[in-house]
Short mmCIF file of C-alpha atoms in Angstrom, two decimals:
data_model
loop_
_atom_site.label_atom_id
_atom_site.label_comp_id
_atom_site.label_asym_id
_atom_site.label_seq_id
_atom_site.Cartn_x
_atom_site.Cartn_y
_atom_site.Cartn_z
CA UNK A 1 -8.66 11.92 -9.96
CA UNK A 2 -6.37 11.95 -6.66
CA UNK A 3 -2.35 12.16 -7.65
CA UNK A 4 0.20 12.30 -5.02
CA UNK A 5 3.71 13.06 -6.45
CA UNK A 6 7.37 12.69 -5.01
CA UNK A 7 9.59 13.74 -7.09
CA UNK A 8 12.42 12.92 -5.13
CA UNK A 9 13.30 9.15 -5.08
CA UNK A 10 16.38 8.90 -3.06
CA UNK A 11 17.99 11.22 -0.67
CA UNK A 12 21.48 10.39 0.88
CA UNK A 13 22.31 13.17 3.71
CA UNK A 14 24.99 12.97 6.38
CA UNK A 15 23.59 12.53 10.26
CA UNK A 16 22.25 16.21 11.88
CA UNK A 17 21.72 17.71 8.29
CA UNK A 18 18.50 19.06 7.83
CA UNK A 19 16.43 17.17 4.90
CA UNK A 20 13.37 18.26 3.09
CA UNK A 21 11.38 15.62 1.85
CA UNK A 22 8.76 17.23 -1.04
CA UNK A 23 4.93 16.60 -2.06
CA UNK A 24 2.79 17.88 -4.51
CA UNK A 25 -0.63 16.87 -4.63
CA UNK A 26 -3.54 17.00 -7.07
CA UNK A 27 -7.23 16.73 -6.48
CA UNK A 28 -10.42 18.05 -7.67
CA UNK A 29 -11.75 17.76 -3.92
CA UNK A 30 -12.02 21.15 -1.59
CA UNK A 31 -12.24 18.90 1.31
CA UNK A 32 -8.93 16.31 1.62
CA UNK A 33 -6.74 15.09 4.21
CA UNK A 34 -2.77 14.79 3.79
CA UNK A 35 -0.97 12.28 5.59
CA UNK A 36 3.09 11.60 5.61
CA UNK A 37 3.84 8.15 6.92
CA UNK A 38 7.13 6.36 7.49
CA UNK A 39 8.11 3.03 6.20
CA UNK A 40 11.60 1.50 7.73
CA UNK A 41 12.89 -1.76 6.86
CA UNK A 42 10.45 -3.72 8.55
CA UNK A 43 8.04 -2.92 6.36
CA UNK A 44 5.49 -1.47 9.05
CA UNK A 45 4.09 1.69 7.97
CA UNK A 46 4.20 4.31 10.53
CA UNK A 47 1.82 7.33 10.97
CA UNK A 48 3.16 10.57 11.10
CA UNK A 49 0.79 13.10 10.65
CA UNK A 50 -2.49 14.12 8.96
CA UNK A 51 -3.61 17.41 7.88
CA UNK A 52 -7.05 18.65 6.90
CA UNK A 53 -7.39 21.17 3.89
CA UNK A 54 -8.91 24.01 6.07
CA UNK A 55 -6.01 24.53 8.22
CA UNK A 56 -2.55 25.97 6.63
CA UNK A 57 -1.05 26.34 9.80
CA UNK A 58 2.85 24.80 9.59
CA UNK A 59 2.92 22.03 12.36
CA UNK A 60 6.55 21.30 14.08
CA UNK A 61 6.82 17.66 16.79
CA UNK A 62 10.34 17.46 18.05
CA UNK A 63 12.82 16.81 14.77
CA UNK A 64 9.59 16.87 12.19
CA UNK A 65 8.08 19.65 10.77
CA UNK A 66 5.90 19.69 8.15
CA UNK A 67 4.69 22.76 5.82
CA UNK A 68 1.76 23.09 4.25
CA UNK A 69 0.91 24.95 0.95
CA UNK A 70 -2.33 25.07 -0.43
CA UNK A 71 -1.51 27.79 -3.12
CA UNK A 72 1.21 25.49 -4.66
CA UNK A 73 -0.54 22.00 -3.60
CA UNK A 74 2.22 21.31 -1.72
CA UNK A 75 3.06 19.27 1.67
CA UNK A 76 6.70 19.24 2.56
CA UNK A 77 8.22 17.54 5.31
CA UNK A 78 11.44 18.45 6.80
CA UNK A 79 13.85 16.84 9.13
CA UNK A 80 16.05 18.48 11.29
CA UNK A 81 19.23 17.48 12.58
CA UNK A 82 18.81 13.99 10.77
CA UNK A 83 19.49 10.49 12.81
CA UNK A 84 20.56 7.11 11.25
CA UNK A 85 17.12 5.80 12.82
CA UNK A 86 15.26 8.30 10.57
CA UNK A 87 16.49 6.01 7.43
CA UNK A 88 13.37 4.48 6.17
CA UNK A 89 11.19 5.47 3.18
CA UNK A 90 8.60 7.91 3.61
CA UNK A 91 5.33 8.11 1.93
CA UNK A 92 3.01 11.25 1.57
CA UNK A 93 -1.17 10.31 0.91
CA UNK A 94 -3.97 11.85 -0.20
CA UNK A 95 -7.67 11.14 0.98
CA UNK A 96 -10.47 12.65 -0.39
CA UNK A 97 -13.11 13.41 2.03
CA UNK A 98 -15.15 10.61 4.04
CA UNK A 99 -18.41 11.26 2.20
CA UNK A 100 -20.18 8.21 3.68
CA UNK A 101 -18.34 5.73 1.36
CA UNK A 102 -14.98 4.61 2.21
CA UNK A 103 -11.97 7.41 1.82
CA UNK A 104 -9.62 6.04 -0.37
CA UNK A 105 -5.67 6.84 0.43
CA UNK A 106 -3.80 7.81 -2.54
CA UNK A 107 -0.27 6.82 -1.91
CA UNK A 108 2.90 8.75 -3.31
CA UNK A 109 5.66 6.58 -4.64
CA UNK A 110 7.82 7.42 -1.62
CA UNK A 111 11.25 8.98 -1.09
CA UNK A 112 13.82 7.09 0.58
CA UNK A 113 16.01 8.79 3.06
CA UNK A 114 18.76 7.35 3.78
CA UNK A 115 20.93 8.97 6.82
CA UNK A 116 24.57 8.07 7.04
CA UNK A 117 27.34 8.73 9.86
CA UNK B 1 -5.81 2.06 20.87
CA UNK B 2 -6.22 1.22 17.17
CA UNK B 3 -3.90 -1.79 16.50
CA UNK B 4 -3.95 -3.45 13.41
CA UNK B 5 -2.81 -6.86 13.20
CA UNK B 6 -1.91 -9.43 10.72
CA UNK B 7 -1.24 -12.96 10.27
CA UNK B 8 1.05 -14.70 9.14
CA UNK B 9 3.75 -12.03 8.94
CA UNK B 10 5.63 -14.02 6.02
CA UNK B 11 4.75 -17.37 4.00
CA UNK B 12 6.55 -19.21 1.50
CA UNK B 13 4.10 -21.45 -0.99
CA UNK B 14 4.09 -23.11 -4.17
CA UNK B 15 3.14 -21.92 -6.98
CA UNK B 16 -0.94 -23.23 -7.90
CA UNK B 17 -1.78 -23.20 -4.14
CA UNK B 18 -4.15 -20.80 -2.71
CA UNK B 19 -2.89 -18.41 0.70
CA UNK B 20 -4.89 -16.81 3.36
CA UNK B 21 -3.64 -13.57 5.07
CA UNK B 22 -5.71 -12.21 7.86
CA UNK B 23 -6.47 -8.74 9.06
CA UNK B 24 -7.35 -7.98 12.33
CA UNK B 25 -8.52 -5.08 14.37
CA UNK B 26 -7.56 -5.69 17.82
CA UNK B 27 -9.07 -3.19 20.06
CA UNK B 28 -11.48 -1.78 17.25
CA UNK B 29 -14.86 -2.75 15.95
CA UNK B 30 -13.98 -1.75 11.50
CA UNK B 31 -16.95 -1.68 9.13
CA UNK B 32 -13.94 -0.48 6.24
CA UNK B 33 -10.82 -2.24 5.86
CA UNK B 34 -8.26 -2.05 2.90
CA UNK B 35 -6.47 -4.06 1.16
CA UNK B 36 -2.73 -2.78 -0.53
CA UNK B 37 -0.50 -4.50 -2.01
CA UNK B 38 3.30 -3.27 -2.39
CA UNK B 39 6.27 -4.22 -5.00
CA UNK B 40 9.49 -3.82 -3.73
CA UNK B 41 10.66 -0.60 -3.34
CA UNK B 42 7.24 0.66 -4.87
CA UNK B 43 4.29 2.30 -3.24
CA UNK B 44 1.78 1.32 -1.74
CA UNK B 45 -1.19 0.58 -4.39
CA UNK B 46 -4.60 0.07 -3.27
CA UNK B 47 -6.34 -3.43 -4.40
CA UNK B 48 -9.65 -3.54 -2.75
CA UNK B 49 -12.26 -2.01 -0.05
CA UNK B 50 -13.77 -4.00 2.05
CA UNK B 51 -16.91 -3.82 4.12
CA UNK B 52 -18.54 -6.01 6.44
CA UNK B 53 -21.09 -7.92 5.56
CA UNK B 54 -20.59 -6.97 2.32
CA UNK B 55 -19.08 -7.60 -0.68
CA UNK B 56 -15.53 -5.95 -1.21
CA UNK B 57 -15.27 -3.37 -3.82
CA UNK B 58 -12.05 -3.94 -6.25
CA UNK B 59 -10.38 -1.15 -7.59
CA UNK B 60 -9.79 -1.21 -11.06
CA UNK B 61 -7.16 -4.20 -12.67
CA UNK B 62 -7.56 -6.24 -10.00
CA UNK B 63 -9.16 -10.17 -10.48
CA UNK B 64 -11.64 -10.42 -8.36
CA UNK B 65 -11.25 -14.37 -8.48
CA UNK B 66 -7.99 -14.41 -7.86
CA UNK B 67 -7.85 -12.11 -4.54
CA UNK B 68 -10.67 -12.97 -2.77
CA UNK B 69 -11.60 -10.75 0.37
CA UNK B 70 -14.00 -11.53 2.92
CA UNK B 71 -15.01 -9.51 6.13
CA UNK B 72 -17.07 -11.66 8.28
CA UNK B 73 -17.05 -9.82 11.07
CA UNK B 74 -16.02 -6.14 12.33
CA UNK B 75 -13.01 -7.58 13.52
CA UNK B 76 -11.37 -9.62 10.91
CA UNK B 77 -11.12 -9.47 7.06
CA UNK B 78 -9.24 -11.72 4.71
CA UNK B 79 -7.58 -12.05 1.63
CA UNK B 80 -6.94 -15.14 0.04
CA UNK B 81 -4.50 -15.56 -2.67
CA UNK B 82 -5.83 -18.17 -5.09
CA UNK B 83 -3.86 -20.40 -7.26
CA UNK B 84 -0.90 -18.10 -6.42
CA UNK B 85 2.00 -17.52 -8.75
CA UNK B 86 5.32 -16.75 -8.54
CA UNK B 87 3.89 -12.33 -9.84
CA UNK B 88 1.93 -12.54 -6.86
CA UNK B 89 5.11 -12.24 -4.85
CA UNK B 90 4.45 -9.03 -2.80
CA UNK B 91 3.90 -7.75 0.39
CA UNK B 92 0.25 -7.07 1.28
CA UNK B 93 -0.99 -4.89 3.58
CA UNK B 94 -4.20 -4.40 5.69
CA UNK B 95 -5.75 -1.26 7.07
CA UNK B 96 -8.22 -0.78 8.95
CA UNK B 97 -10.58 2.78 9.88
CA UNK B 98 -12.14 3.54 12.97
CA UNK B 99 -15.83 4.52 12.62
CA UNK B 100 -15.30 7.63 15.03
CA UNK B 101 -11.80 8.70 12.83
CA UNK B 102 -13.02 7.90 9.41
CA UNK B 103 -10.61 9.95 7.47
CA UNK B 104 -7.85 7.72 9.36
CA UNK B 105 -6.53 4.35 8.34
CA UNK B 106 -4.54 2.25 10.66
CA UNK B 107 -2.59 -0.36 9.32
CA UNK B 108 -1.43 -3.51 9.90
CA UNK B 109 2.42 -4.62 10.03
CA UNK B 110 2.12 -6.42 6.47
CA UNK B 111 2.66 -10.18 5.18
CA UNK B 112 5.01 -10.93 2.43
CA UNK B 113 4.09 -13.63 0.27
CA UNK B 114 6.44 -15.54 -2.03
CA UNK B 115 5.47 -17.87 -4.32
CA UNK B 116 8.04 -20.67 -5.63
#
């Protein structure tokens, strides 16, 4: 079975502090995807980015980063220089493979980041 | 391209009458959508898979009877609420995968349902 766990629940930083949001994963599968997604007030979840198994490389878009560690079935997300606007909760997701049957999402139970002046 | 949309946004009922949320993909033809449903300040917790033209599969703990799902088309899916009580208070969301992207799930904005 598919377990997606963030351990952190809340997270309070000041604005343009780095935060590092963790994920540890479990599955059985050698295939899977990872996905972190953002949820902000409005409820509207927003994709961030998706990762296949094969590839370990670290990925960095603007403020986001995201590092990927297959040895410690790990996915951590990182935020630099943190905004207000980047208050929201975030969620990281597991899918198993699409093996011709619909690829379920396994949801973490989020972290929420909260980013004051 | 792959916009998920969802109607109504929000609805307010009483309790012992039956609500319809629908999912639609806009500028995609989806043979899978999903259906999650999400306490506050929860996650997000997967209630059914739905294919067209077929009938939904329900993960497990979930009444069939009470959520029914039905995807008509490749464009729209829907989940009714029946007989709806003040637990099924949540917000429910659809998502929706693109044939060519299937290890991708777009989703919709969400409805939140409250029941009186």
């Amino acid at each position: 079975a598919q377990k997606v766990t963030q351990a952190q629940t809340e997270i309070s930083v000041v604005e343009k502090e780095d935060v590092t949001l963790d994920c540890v994963y479990e599955t059985r599968d050698t295939t899977y995807y990872l996905f972190w997604y953002k949820q902000p007030p409005s409820g509207e979840l927003v994709f961030l980015i998706r990762r296949n198994s094969f590839d370990e490389q670290n990925e960095i878009s603007g403020r986001y980063s995201w590092n990927f560690q297959k040895s410690t079935s790990s996915f951590n997300f990182t935020i630099t220089a943190s905004q207000v606007v980047d208050s929201a909760v975030y969620f990281c997701a597991l899918s198993e493979s699409f093996t011709g049957t619909a690829s379920k999402l396994t949801f973490g139970t989020g972290t929420r980041l909260q980013v004051t002046l | 391209g792959a916009v998920v949309s969802q109607h109504p946004s929000r609805v307010i009922c009483k309790s012992g009458t039956s609500v319809k949320i629908e999912c639609r993909s806009l500028d995609f033809q989806a043979t899978t959508m999903f259906w999650y449903r999400q306490f506050p300040k929860k996650s997000l917790m997967l209630m059914a898979t739905s294919n067209e033209g077929s009938k939904a599969t329900y993960e497990q703990g979930v009444e069939k009877d009470k959520f029914l799902i039905n995807h008509a088309s490749l464009t729209l899916s829907t989940l009714t609420v029946t007989s709806a009580h003040p637990e099924d208070s949540s917000f429910y969301i659809c998502s929706a995968r693109v044939p060519a992207r299937p290890n991708e799930q777009f989703f919709g904005p969400g409805t939140r349902l409250t029941v009186l």
